[in-house]
mmCIF file of C-alpha atoms in Angstrom:
data_model
loop_
_atom_site.group_PDB
_atom_site.id
_atom_site.type_symbol
_atom_site.label_atom_id
_atom_site.label_comp_id
_atom_site.label_asym_id
_atom_site.label_seq_id
_atom_site.Cartn_x
_atom_site.Cartn_y
_atom_site.Cartn_z
ATOM 1 C CA UNK A 525 0.347 0.336 0.032
ATOM 2 C CA UNK A 526 0.960 3.095 -0.807
ATOM 3 C CA UNK A 527 -0.028 4.922 2.997
ATOM 4 C CA UNK A 528 2.200 8.176 2.028
ATOM 5 C CA UNK A 529 -0.695 10.908 2.649
ATOM 6 C CA UNK A 530 -2.439 8.753 5.946
ATOM 7 C CA UNK A 531 0.615 10.343 8.236
ATOM 8 C CA UNK A 532 -0.111 13.835 9.937
ATOM 9 C CA UNK A 533 -3.077 15.160 11.574
ATOM 10 C CA UNK A 534 -4.614 18.155 9.487
ATOM 11 C CA UNK A 535 -5.795 15.497 6.577
ATOM 12 C CA UNK A 536 -7.086 16.606 3.177
ATOM 13 C CA UNK A 537 -9.834 13.761 2.167
ATOM 14 C CA UNK A 538 -7.293 11.296 0.016
ATOM 15 C CA UNK A 539 -5.511 12.096 3.363
ATOM 16 C CA UNK A 540 -8.931 9.867 5.325
ATOM 17 C CA UNK A 541 -9.977 7.987 3.223
ATOM 18 C CA UNK A 542 -6.109 6.597 3.305
ATOM 19 C CA UNK A 543 -6.023 6.350 6.765
ATOM 20 C CA UNK A 544 -9.118 4.314 7.290
ATOM 21 C CA UNK A 545 -8.494 1.886 3.925
ATOM 22 C CA UNK A 546 -5.294 1.302 5.764
ATOM 23 C CA UNK A 547 -6.100 0.216 8.975
ATOM 24 C CA UNK A 548 -9.181 -1.533 8.120
ATOM 25 C CA UNK A 549 -7.462 -3.809 5.940
ATOM 26 C CA UNK A 550 -4.467 -4.512 8.342
ATOM 27 C CA UNK A 551 -7.257 -5.310 10.707
ATOM 28 C CA UNK A 552 -9.267 -7.742 8.431
ATOM 29 C CA UNK A 553 -8.243 -11.215 8.425
ATOM 30 C CA UNK A 554 -7.209 -10.539 4.216
ATOM 31 C CA UNK A 555 -3.261 -11.017 4.458
ATOM 32 C CA UNK A 556 -0.817 -12.057 7.094
ATOM 33 C CA UNK A 557 1.053 -8.472 6.647
ATOM 34 C CA UNK A 558 1.259 -5.760 4.788
ATOM 35 C CA UNK A 559 3.645 -3.108 4.119
ATOM 36 C CA UNK A 560 3.251 0.188 4.698
ATOM 37 C CA UNK A 561 4.944 2.107 1.609
ATOM 38 C CA UNK A 562 5.827 5.691 1.743
ATOM 39 C CA UNK A 563 7.295 7.984 -0.049
ATOM 40 C CA UNK A 564 10.624 10.118 0.950
ATOM 41 C CA UNK A 565 9.191 13.251 1.938
ATOM 42 C CA UNK A 566 6.612 11.212 5.278
ATOM 43 C CA UNK A 567 8.794 8.050 4.855
ATOM 44 C CA UNK A 568 10.925 9.378 8.262
ATOM 45 C CA UNK A 569 7.955 10.801 10.125
ATOM 46 C CA UNK A 570 5.911 7.243 9.130
ATOM 47 C CA UNK A 571 8.909 5.309 11.142
ATOM 48 C CA UNK A 572 7.551 7.796 14.413
ATOM 49 C CA UNK A 573 3.759 6.731 14.316
ATOM 50 C CA UNK A 574 2.180 4.022 15.712
ATOM 51 C CA UNK A 575 1.168 1.576 13.599
ATOM 52 C CA UNK A 576 -0.544 -1.849 13.824
ATOM 53 C CA UNK A 577 1.847 -4.859 14.024
ATOM 54 C CA UNK A 578 1.292 -6.847 11.706
ATOM 55 C CA UNK A 579 2.736 -3.935 9.533
ATOM 56 C CA UNK A 580 5.795 -2.800 8.241
ATOM 57 C CA UNK A 581 7.139 0.136 7.037
ATOM 58 C CA UNK A 582 8.794 1.099 3.942
ATOM 59 C CA UNK A 583 10.095 3.568 1.664
ATOM 60 C CA UNK A 584 8.660 3.860 -1.690
ATOM 61 C CA UNK A 585 11.020 4.669 -4.651
ATOM 62 C CA UNK A 586 9.889 4.819 -8.053
ATOM 63 C CA UNK A 587 12.464 3.106 -10.032
ATOM 64 C CA UNK A 588 13.794 0.547 -7.350
ATOM 65 C CA UNK A 589 13.305 -1.930 -4.147
ATOM 66 C CA UNK A 590 11.324 -4.885 -3.591
ATOM 67 C CA UNK A 591 8.725 -5.769 -5.692
ATOM 68 C CA UNK A 592 7.827 -9.240 -4.559
ATOM 69 C CA UNK A 593 5.009 -8.293 -2.795
ATOM 70 C CA UNK A 594 1.338 -9.873 -4.819
ATOM 71 C CA UNK A 595 0.423 -6.820 -4.828
ATOM 72 C CA UNK A 596 0.778 -3.137 -4.552
ATOM 73 C CA UNK A 597 -2.325 -0.001 -4.063
ATOM 74 C CA UNK A 598 -1.587 2.959 -5.100
ATOM 75 C CA UNK A 599 -4.118 5.232 -3.083
ATOM 76 C CA UNK A 600 -4.096 8.760 -4.725
ATOM 77 C CA UNK A 601 -4.314 8.409 -8.471
ATOM 78 C CA UNK A 602 -0.042 7.162 -9.140
ATOM 79 C CA UNK A 603 2.379 4.546 -9.242
ATOM 80 C CA UNK A 604 5.582 3.853 -8.790
ATOM 81 C CA UNK A 605 7.969 3.557 -12.113
ATOM 82 C CA UNK A 606 9.097 0.403 -11.147
ATOM 83 C CA UNK A 607 6.252 -1.974 -11.383
ATOM 84 C CA UNK A 608 5.083 -4.637 -8.561
ATOM 85 C CA UNK A 609 3.552 -8.398 -10.082
ATOM 86 C CA UNK A 610 0.193 -6.866 -9.614
ATOM 87 C CA UNK A 611 -1.329 -3.328 -9.142
ATOM 88 C CA UNK A 612 -4.376 -1.249 -8.376
ATOM 89 C CA UNK A 613 -5.227 2.204 -8.216
ATOM 90 C CA UNK A 614 -7.916 4.208 -6.423
ATOM 91 C CA UNK A 615 -8.922 7.672 -8.801
ATOM 92 C CA UNK A 616 -10.519 10.861 -6.590
ATOM 93 C CA UNK A 617 -11.016 13.015 -8.675
ATOM 94 C CA UNK A 618 -9.573 14.174 -12.233
ATOM 95 C CA UNK A 619 -10.320 18.017 -12.017
ATOM 96 C CA UNK A 620 -6.932 18.792 -13.381
ATOM 97 C CA UNK A 621 -8.094 17.623 -16.364
ATOM 98 C CA UNK A 622 -11.487 18.335 -16.461
ATOM 99 C CA UNK A 623 -11.105 22.070 -16.069
ATOM 100 C CA UNK A 624 -8.553 24.749 -15.353
ATOM 101 C CA UNK A 625 -9.187 25.000 -11.099
ATOM 102 C CA UNK A 626 -5.252 24.802 -10.028
ATOM 103 C CA UNK A 627 -1.976 26.603 -12.169
ATOM 104 C CA UNK A 628 -0.675 24.669 -15.366
ATOM 105 C CA UNK A 629 2.703 23.434 -13.734
ATOM 106 C CA UNK A 630 0.202 21.839 -11.086
ATOM 107 C CA UNK A 631 -1.919 20.130 -13.639
ATOM 108 C CA UNK A 632 0.294 19.220 -16.188
ATOM 109 C CA UNK A 633 2.237 17.196 -13.345
ATOM 110 C CA UNK A 634 -0.220 15.208 -11.859
ATOM 111 C CA UNK A 635 -2.205 14.485 -14.741
ATOM 112 C CA UNK A 636 0.496 13.251 -16.382
ATOM 113 C CA UNK A 637 0.481 10.861 -12.796
ATOM 114 C CA UNK A 638 -2.688 9.814 -13.747
ATOM 115 C CA UNK A 639 -2.317 8.540 -17.335
ATOM 116 C CA UNK A 640 0.919 6.787 -16.078
ATOM 117 C CA UNK A 641 -0.602 4.932 -13.033
ATOM 118 C CA UNK A 642 -4.519 3.620 -16.113
ATOM 119 C CA UNK A 643 -2.434 2.709 -17.758
ATOM 120 C CA UNK A 644 -0.019 0.583 -15.433
ATOM 121 C CA UNK A 645 -3.397 -1.067 -13.502
ATOM 122 C CA UNK A 646 -4.579 -4.236 -13.629
ATOM 123 C CA UNK A 647 -8.085 -2.430 -11.748
ATOM 124 C CA UNK A 648 -8.589 0.607 -11.041
ATOM 125 C CA UNK A 649 -10.796 1.653 -8.004
ATOM 126 C CA UNK A 650 -13.360 4.904 -8.185
ATOM 127 C CA UNK A 651 -14.735 6.897 -5.590
ATOM 128 C CA UNK A 652 -17.757 7.967 -7.230
ATOM 129 C CA UNK A 653 -19.366 6.487 -10.668
ATOM 130 C CA UNK A 654 -18.842 10.182 -11.457
ATOM 131 C CA UNK A 655 -15.325 9.240 -10.720
ATOM 132 C CA UNK A 656 -15.340 6.529 -13.358
ATOM 133 C CA UNK A 657 -16.744 8.139 -15.965
ATOM 134 C CA UNK A 658 -14.152 10.571 -16.323
ATOM 135 C CA UNK A 659 -11.022 8.015 -15.846
ATOM 136 C CA UNK A 660 -13.519 5.968 -19.048
ATOM 137 C CA UNK A 661 -13.479 9.564 -21.201
ATOM 138 C CA UNK A 662 -10.433 11.280 -20.225
ATOM 139 C CA UNK A 663 -8.080 8.013 -19.494
ATOM 140 C CA UNK A 664 -9.678 5.615 -22.349
ATOM 141 C CA UNK A 665 -9.833 2.892 -19.251
ATOM 142 C CA UNK A 666 -12.097 0.551 -20.454
ATOM 143 C CA UNK A 667 -15.328 0.485 -17.404
ATOM 144 C CA UNK A 668 -14.240 -3.644 -17.635
ATOM 145 C CA UNK A 669 -10.993 -2.518 -15.357
ATOM 146 C CA UNK A 670 -13.244 0.080 -13.093
ATOM 147 C CA UNK A 671 -14.749 -0.471 -10.524
ATOM 148 C CA UNK A 672 -16.920 1.886 -7.903
ATOM 149 C CA UNK A 673 -16.420 1.840 -4.240
ATOM 150 C CA UNK A 674 -17.749 4.596 -2.549
ATOM 151 C CA UNK A 675 -15.946 6.074 1.126
ATOM 152 C CA UNK A 676 -16.950 6.193 3.809
ATOM 153 C CA UNK A 677 -18.074 9.043 6.318
ATOM 154 C CA UNK A 678 -17.076 10.343 9.893
ATOM 155 C CA UNK A 679 -19.558 11.671 12.334
ATOM 156 C CA UNK A 680 -17.846 14.449 12.998
ATOM 157 C CA UNK A 681 -20.757 15.884 15.111
ATOM 158 C CA UNK A 682 -24.552 16.036 16.261
ATOM 159 C CA UNK A 683 -25.740 13.142 18.727
ATOM 160 C CA UNK A 684 -25.787 13.261 22.252
ATOM 161 C CA UNK A 685 -25.130 16.609 23.854
ATOM 162 C CA UNK A 686 -25.482 18.611 20.904
ATOM 163 C CA UNK A 687 -25.036 22.447 20.728
ATOM 164 C CA UNK A 688 -27.874 23.426 19.962
ATOM 165 C CA UNK A 689 -28.312 25.455 16.469
ATOM 166 C CA UNK A 690 -26.969 29.460 14.960
ATOM 167 C CA UNK A 691 -28.029 31.035 12.314
ATOM 168 C CA UNK A 692 -24.919 30.166 10.293
ATOM 169 C CA UNK A 693 -24.858 28.652 7.383
ATOM 170 C CA UNK A 694 -21.006 26.418 6.773
ATOM 171 C CA UNK A 695 -19.478 25.643 4.005
ATOM 172 C CA UNK A 696 -16.090 23.228 4.097
ATOM 173 C CA UNK A 697 -13.394 23.809 1.910
ATOM 174 C CA UNK A 698 -10.667 25.510 0.815
ATOM 175 C CA UNK A 699 -11.290 28.684 -0.527
ATOM 176 C CA UNK A 700 -9.880 27.816 -4.889
ATOM 177 C CA UNK A 701 -11.978 28.789 -7.645
ATOM 178 C CA UNK A 702 -12.940 25.325 -7.664
ATOM 179 C CA UNK A 703 -15.221 25.312 -4.729
ATOM 180 C CA UNK A 704 -17.165 28.026 -5.542
ATOM 181 C CA UNK A 705 -17.154 30.439 -2.583
ATOM 182 C CA UNK A 706 -17.571 33.518 -5.106
ATOM 183 C CA UNK A 707 -21.347 32.522 -5.757
ATOM 184 C CA UNK A 708 -22.068 31.540 -2.620
ATOM 185 C CA UNK A 709 -21.093 34.169 -0.850
ATOM 186 C CA UNK A 710 -22.877 36.789 -3.369
ATOM 187 C CA UNK A 711 -26.603 33.870 -2.949
ATOM 188 C CA UNK A 712 -25.736 34.990 0.669
ATOM 189 C CA UNK A 713 -26.917 38.204 0.538
ATOM 190 C CA UNK A 714 -30.173 35.977 0.261
ATOM 191 C CA UNK A 715 -30.472 34.952 3.785
ATOM 192 C CA UNK A 716 -32.340 37.113 6.776
ATOM 193 C CA UNK A 717 -29.800 39.926 8.566
ATOM 194 C CA UNK A 718 -29.509 37.703 11.858
ATOM 195 C CA UNK A 719 -27.895 34.708 9.757
ATOM 196 C CA UNK A 720 -23.952 34.080 8.802
ATOM 197 C CA UNK A 721 -21.684 33.027 6.564
ATOM 198 C CA UNK A 722 -19.167 30.511 7.562
ATOM 199 C CA UNK A 723 -16.347 29.714 5.057
ATOM 200 C CA UNK A 724 -14.150 27.128 6.653
ATOM 201 C CA UNK A 725 -10.637 26.584 5.223
ATOM 202 C CA UNK A 726 -7.066 27.216 3.599
ATOM 203 C CA UNK A 727 -6.382 29.756 1.176
ATOM 204 C CA UNK A 728 -5.798 27.809 -2.109
ATOM 205 C CA UNK A 729 -5.725 28.593 -6.126
ATOM 206 C CA UNK A 730 -7.366 31.658 -6.372
ATOM 207 C CA UNK A 731 -8.353 32.418 -3.313
ATOM 208 C CA UNK A 732 -7.745 36.176 -3.364
ATOM 209 C CA UNK A 733 -10.535 36.525 -5.940
ATOM 210 C CA UNK A 734 -13.071 34.810 -3.109
ATOM 211 C CA UNK A 735 -11.489 37.302 -0.693
ATOM 212 C CA UNK A 736 -12.462 40.045 -2.684
ATOM 213 C CA UNK A 737 -16.170 39.296 -3.676
ATOM 214 C CA UNK A 738 -16.646 39.258 0.152
ATOM 215 C CA UNK A 739 -15.055 41.606 1.267
ATOM 216 C CA UNK A 740 -17.016 44.172 -1.764
ATOM 217 C CA UNK A 741 -20.195 42.836 0.115
ATOM 218 C CA UNK A 742 -22.622 45.138 1.548
ATOM 219 C CA UNK A 743 -23.172 42.686 4.039
ATOM 220 C CA UNK A 744 -19.602 41.591 4.835
ATOM 221 C CA UNK A 745 -20.370 41.492 8.923
ATOM 222 C CA UNK A 746 -22.467 38.726 8.420
ATOM 223 C CA UNK A 747 -18.679 36.682 6.340
ATOM 224 C CA UNK A 748 -16.623 35.222 8.443
ATOM 225 C CA UNK A 749 -13.442 33.731 7.223
ATOM 226 C CA UNK A 750 -11.774 31.185 9.288
ATOM 227 C CA UNK A 751 -8.773 29.331 8.115
ATOM 228 C CA UNK A 752 -6.741 26.546 8.383
ATOM 229 C CA UNK A 753 -9.156 24.505 11.975
ATOM 230 C CA UNK A 754 -8.702 20.937 12.674
ATOM 231 C CA UNK A 755 -10.893 18.933 13.438
ATOM 232 C CA UNK A 756 -11.874 19.231 16.436
ATOM 233 C CA UNK A 757 -13.242 22.748 15.464
ATOM 234 C CA UNK A 758 -14.574 21.159 11.284
ATOM 235 C CA UNK A 759 -17.059 18.951 14.159
ATOM 236 C CA UNK A 760 -17.821 22.333 15.633
ATOM 237 C CA UNK A 761 -18.895 23.816 13.495
ATOM 238 C CA UNK A 762 -20.896 21.003 12.176
ATOM 239 C CA UNK A 763 -22.559 20.910 15.950
ATOM 240 C CA UNK A 764 -23.141 24.773 15.375
ATOM 241 C CA UNK A 765 -24.574 25.318 12.197
ATOM 242 C CA UNK A 766 -28.236 25.612 10.553
ATOM 243 C CA UNK A 767 -27.459 24.885 6.878
ATOM 244 C CA UNK A 768 -23.845 23.497 5.151
ATOM 245 C CA UNK A 769 -23.879 24.699 1.163
ATOM 246 C CA UNK A 770 -21.081 23.016 -0.817
ATOM 247 C CA UNK A 771 -22.192 24.602 -4.188
ATOM 248 C CA UNK A 772 -18.682 23.015 -6.318
ATOM 249 C CA UNK A 773 -18.260 23.081 -9.399
ATOM 250 C CA UNK A 774 -15.874 19.321 -9.729
ATOM 251 C CA UNK A 775 -16.099 16.718 -7.196
ATOM 252 C CA UNK A 776 -15.071 13.563 -7.587
ATOM 253 C CA UNK A 777 -17.545 12.415 -4.030
ATOM 254 C CA UNK A 778 -18.048 15.158 -1.984
ATOM 255 C CA UNK A 779 -17.083 13.776 1.511
ATOM 256 C CA UNK A 780 -17.731 17.590 3.692
ATOM 257 C CA UNK A 781 -20.937 17.371 2.096
ATOM 258 C CA UNK A 782 -22.126 13.543 3.444
ATOM 259 C CA UNK A 783 -20.324 14.540 6.714
ATOM 260 C CA UNK A 784 -22.639 17.203 6.645
ATOM 261 C CA UNK A 785 -25.603 15.665 7.373
ATOM 262 C CA UNK A 786 -24.131 12.959 8.965
ATOM 263 C CA UNK A 787 -24.099 15.998 11.704
ATOM 264 C CA UNK A 788 -27.304 16.537 11.252
ATOM 265 C CA UNK A 789 -27.161 19.830 8.393
ATOM 266 C CA UNK A 790 -29.427 20.360 5.987
ATOM 267 C CA UNK A 791 -27.746 20.054 2.994
ATOM 268 C CA UNK A 792 -27.596 22.328 -0.482
ATOM 269 C CA UNK A 793 -25.165 21.500 -2.882
ATOM 270 C CA UNK A 794 -24.359 21.612 -6.604
ATOM 271 C CA UNK A 795 -26.066 19.487 -9.062
ATOM 272 C CA UNK A 796 -22.853 18.372 -11.143
ATOM 273 C CA UNK A 797 -20.388 15.765 -11.004
ATOM 274 C CA UNK A 798 -20.891 12.909 -8.574
ATOM 275 C CA UNK A 799 -23.017 15.422 -5.590
ATOM 276 C CA UNK A 800 -26.651 14.291 -7.008
ATOM 277 C CA UNK A 801 -24.489 10.147 -6.712
ATOM 278 C CA UNK A 802 -23.520 11.384 -3.388
ATOM 279 C CA UNK A 803 -26.475 13.182 -2.283
ATOM 280 C CA UNK A 804 -29.110 11.773 -4.144
ATOM 281 C CA UNK A 805 -32.334 12.828 -2.677
ATOM 282 C CA UNK A 806 -31.272 13.827 1.252
ATOM 283 C CA UNK A 807 -30.133 17.513 -0.367
ATOM 284 C CA UNK A 808 -31.195 21.016 -2.577
ATOM 285 C CA UNK A 809 -29.210 20.091 -5.284
ATOM 286 C CA UNK A 810 -28.686 23.829 -7.701
ATOM 287 C CA UNK A 811 -26.783 25.004 -10.349
ATOM 288 C CA UNK A 812 -24.010 26.359 -8.830
ATOM 289 C CA UNK A 813 -23.274 28.254 -11.957
ATOM 290 C CA UNK A 814 -26.152 30.044 -11.728
ATOM 291 C CA UNK A 815 -27.144 33.192 -8.750
ATOM 292 C CA UNK A 816 -30.415 32.645 -8.321
ATOM 293 C CA UNK A 817 -30.490 29.125 -8.129
ATOM 294 C CA UNK A 818 -28.883 29.672 -5.170
ATOM 295 C CA UNK A 819 -29.651 32.336 -4.116
ATOM 296 C CA UNK A 820 -33.242 31.494 -3.981
ATOM 297 C CA UNK A 821 -31.771 27.695 -2.119
ATOM 298 C CA UNK A 822 -30.088 29.531 0.499
ATOM 299 C CA UNK A 823 -33.617 31.810 0.749
ATOM 300 C CA UNK A 824 -35.640 28.810 1.675
ATOM 301 C CA UNK A 825 -33.634 26.533 3.168
ATOM 302 C CA UNK A 826 -33.337 29.990 5.783
ATOM 303 C CA UNK A 827 -37.014 30.555 6.194
ATOM 304 C CA UNK A 828 -38.519 27.330 6.128
ATOM 305 C CA UNK A 829 -37.967 25.392 9.070
ATOM 306 C CA UNK A 830 -39.753 22.236 7.865
ATOM 307 C CA UNK A 831 -37.657 21.540 5.519
ATOM 308 C CA UNK A 832 -34.621 22.078 7.297
ATOM 309 C CA UNK A 833 -36.178 19.270 9.848
ATOM 310 C CA UNK A 834 -37.246 16.943 6.423
ATOM 311 C CA UNK A 835 -33.854 17.377 4.876
ATOM 312 C CA UNK A 836 -31.960 16.437 7.898
ATOM 313 C CA UNK A 837 -33.284 13.411 9.013
ATOM 314 C CA UNK A 838 -33.397 12.005 5.192
ATOM 315 C CA UNK A 839 -29.607 13.546 5.684
ATOM 316 C CA UNK A 840 -28.609 11.122 8.601
ATOM 317 C CA UNK A 841 -30.636 8.562 6.414
ATOM 318 C CA UNK A 842 -28.041 9.046 3.323
ATOM 319 C CA UNK A 843 -25.221 9.311 5.496
ATOM 320 C CA UNK A 844 -25.965 5.641 7.088
ATOM 321 C CA UNK A 845 -25.741 4.516 3.678
ATOM 322 C CA UNK A 846 -21.833 5.266 3.416
ATOM 323 C CA UNK A 847 -19.328 3.366 5.493
ATOM 324 C CA UNK A 848 -15.902 2.979 6.152
ATOM 325 C CA UNK A 849 -16.137 -1.042 6.688
ATOM 326 C CA UNK A 850 -17.997 -2.123 3.709
ATOM 327 C CA UNK A 851 -15.446 0.114 2.069
ATOM 328 C CA UNK A 852 -12.742 -2.117 3.415
ATOM 329 C CA UNK A 853 -15.183 -4.841 1.885
ATOM 330 C CA UNK A 854 -15.432 -4.239 -1.092
ATOM 331 C CA UNK A 855 -11.736 -3.206 -1.682
ATOM 332 C CA UNK A 856 -10.769 -6.857 -0.259
ATOM 333 C CA UNK A 857 -12.919 -7.856 -3.250
ATOM 334 C CA UNK A 858 -11.296 -6.250 -5.893
ATOM 335 C CA UNK A 859 -8.209 -8.198 -4.537
ATOM 336 C CA UNK A 860 -9.171 -10.694 -4.541
ATOM 337 C CA UNK A 861 -10.485 -10.971 -8.297
ATOM 338 C CA UNK A 862 -6.907 -9.861 -9.088
ATOM 339 C CA UNK A 863 -4.460 -12.428 -7.592
#
């Protein structure tokens, strides 16, 4: 396993996926031993992390090293150049190919890695049917080599002792063009005057455009940008918020939306990419490029408490369908198929 992205406490969505899958697989009875490989930038930190007794920590070199393992799983759409006997790769998204949501250099580097990994994989795991369709379209991989396995969901809020809900619309994710917070800032003008918009996340690609939109908003005093916050702080916001808004332009899965549902927060989400697949009928889905649709959803949900209650109940049921133990079980099925 390429365990590189599981190191640290401030994990991205890929990091959470890696951690949950690694620990779940190690706890299974599928194999007697597991090698967790780390690329050079994380290897030394990994040496000091506690690992299960049946795990060996290994350094991952792209062009040399032991390749005797029966199977290697690249957890973030990349593989080393020197191949293993059999190879599986997980693909999370292909926004590096679908739009200019990052710098040209970043897109070129990661697009090349994705193409190489797709060509070298015996089987590919896609985290959504949407991502699977992108792998077919952009990388010319036949559907017969792709298996769709959804993420699980972590409970980050709600439950006994739940904090009283505040008149807060929450959006979790780095400030960047792909996450489309600019449109949300404009749509927030439709909310009643006693509501607050909280944008929780660090600054990403073209964050300065988002910050300009906020600064120029006539209700700038009701918009809060937290910057980077810890998992514990995010959980607190999930417990406090009354609405979660996620008008992203491109998502491979959309983990924050399903986390919000699990925490009991009604969701407004984009009607494109993977989000309709993940949210199902448990969210208000809108065109993320229509200011009118997004503003209408904001106004409706802030004023209609009964609808918020209905979506909260539907969201909890929907979130319950996404389980990490099921993701682990289906991943083992892929291994068995290949071996």
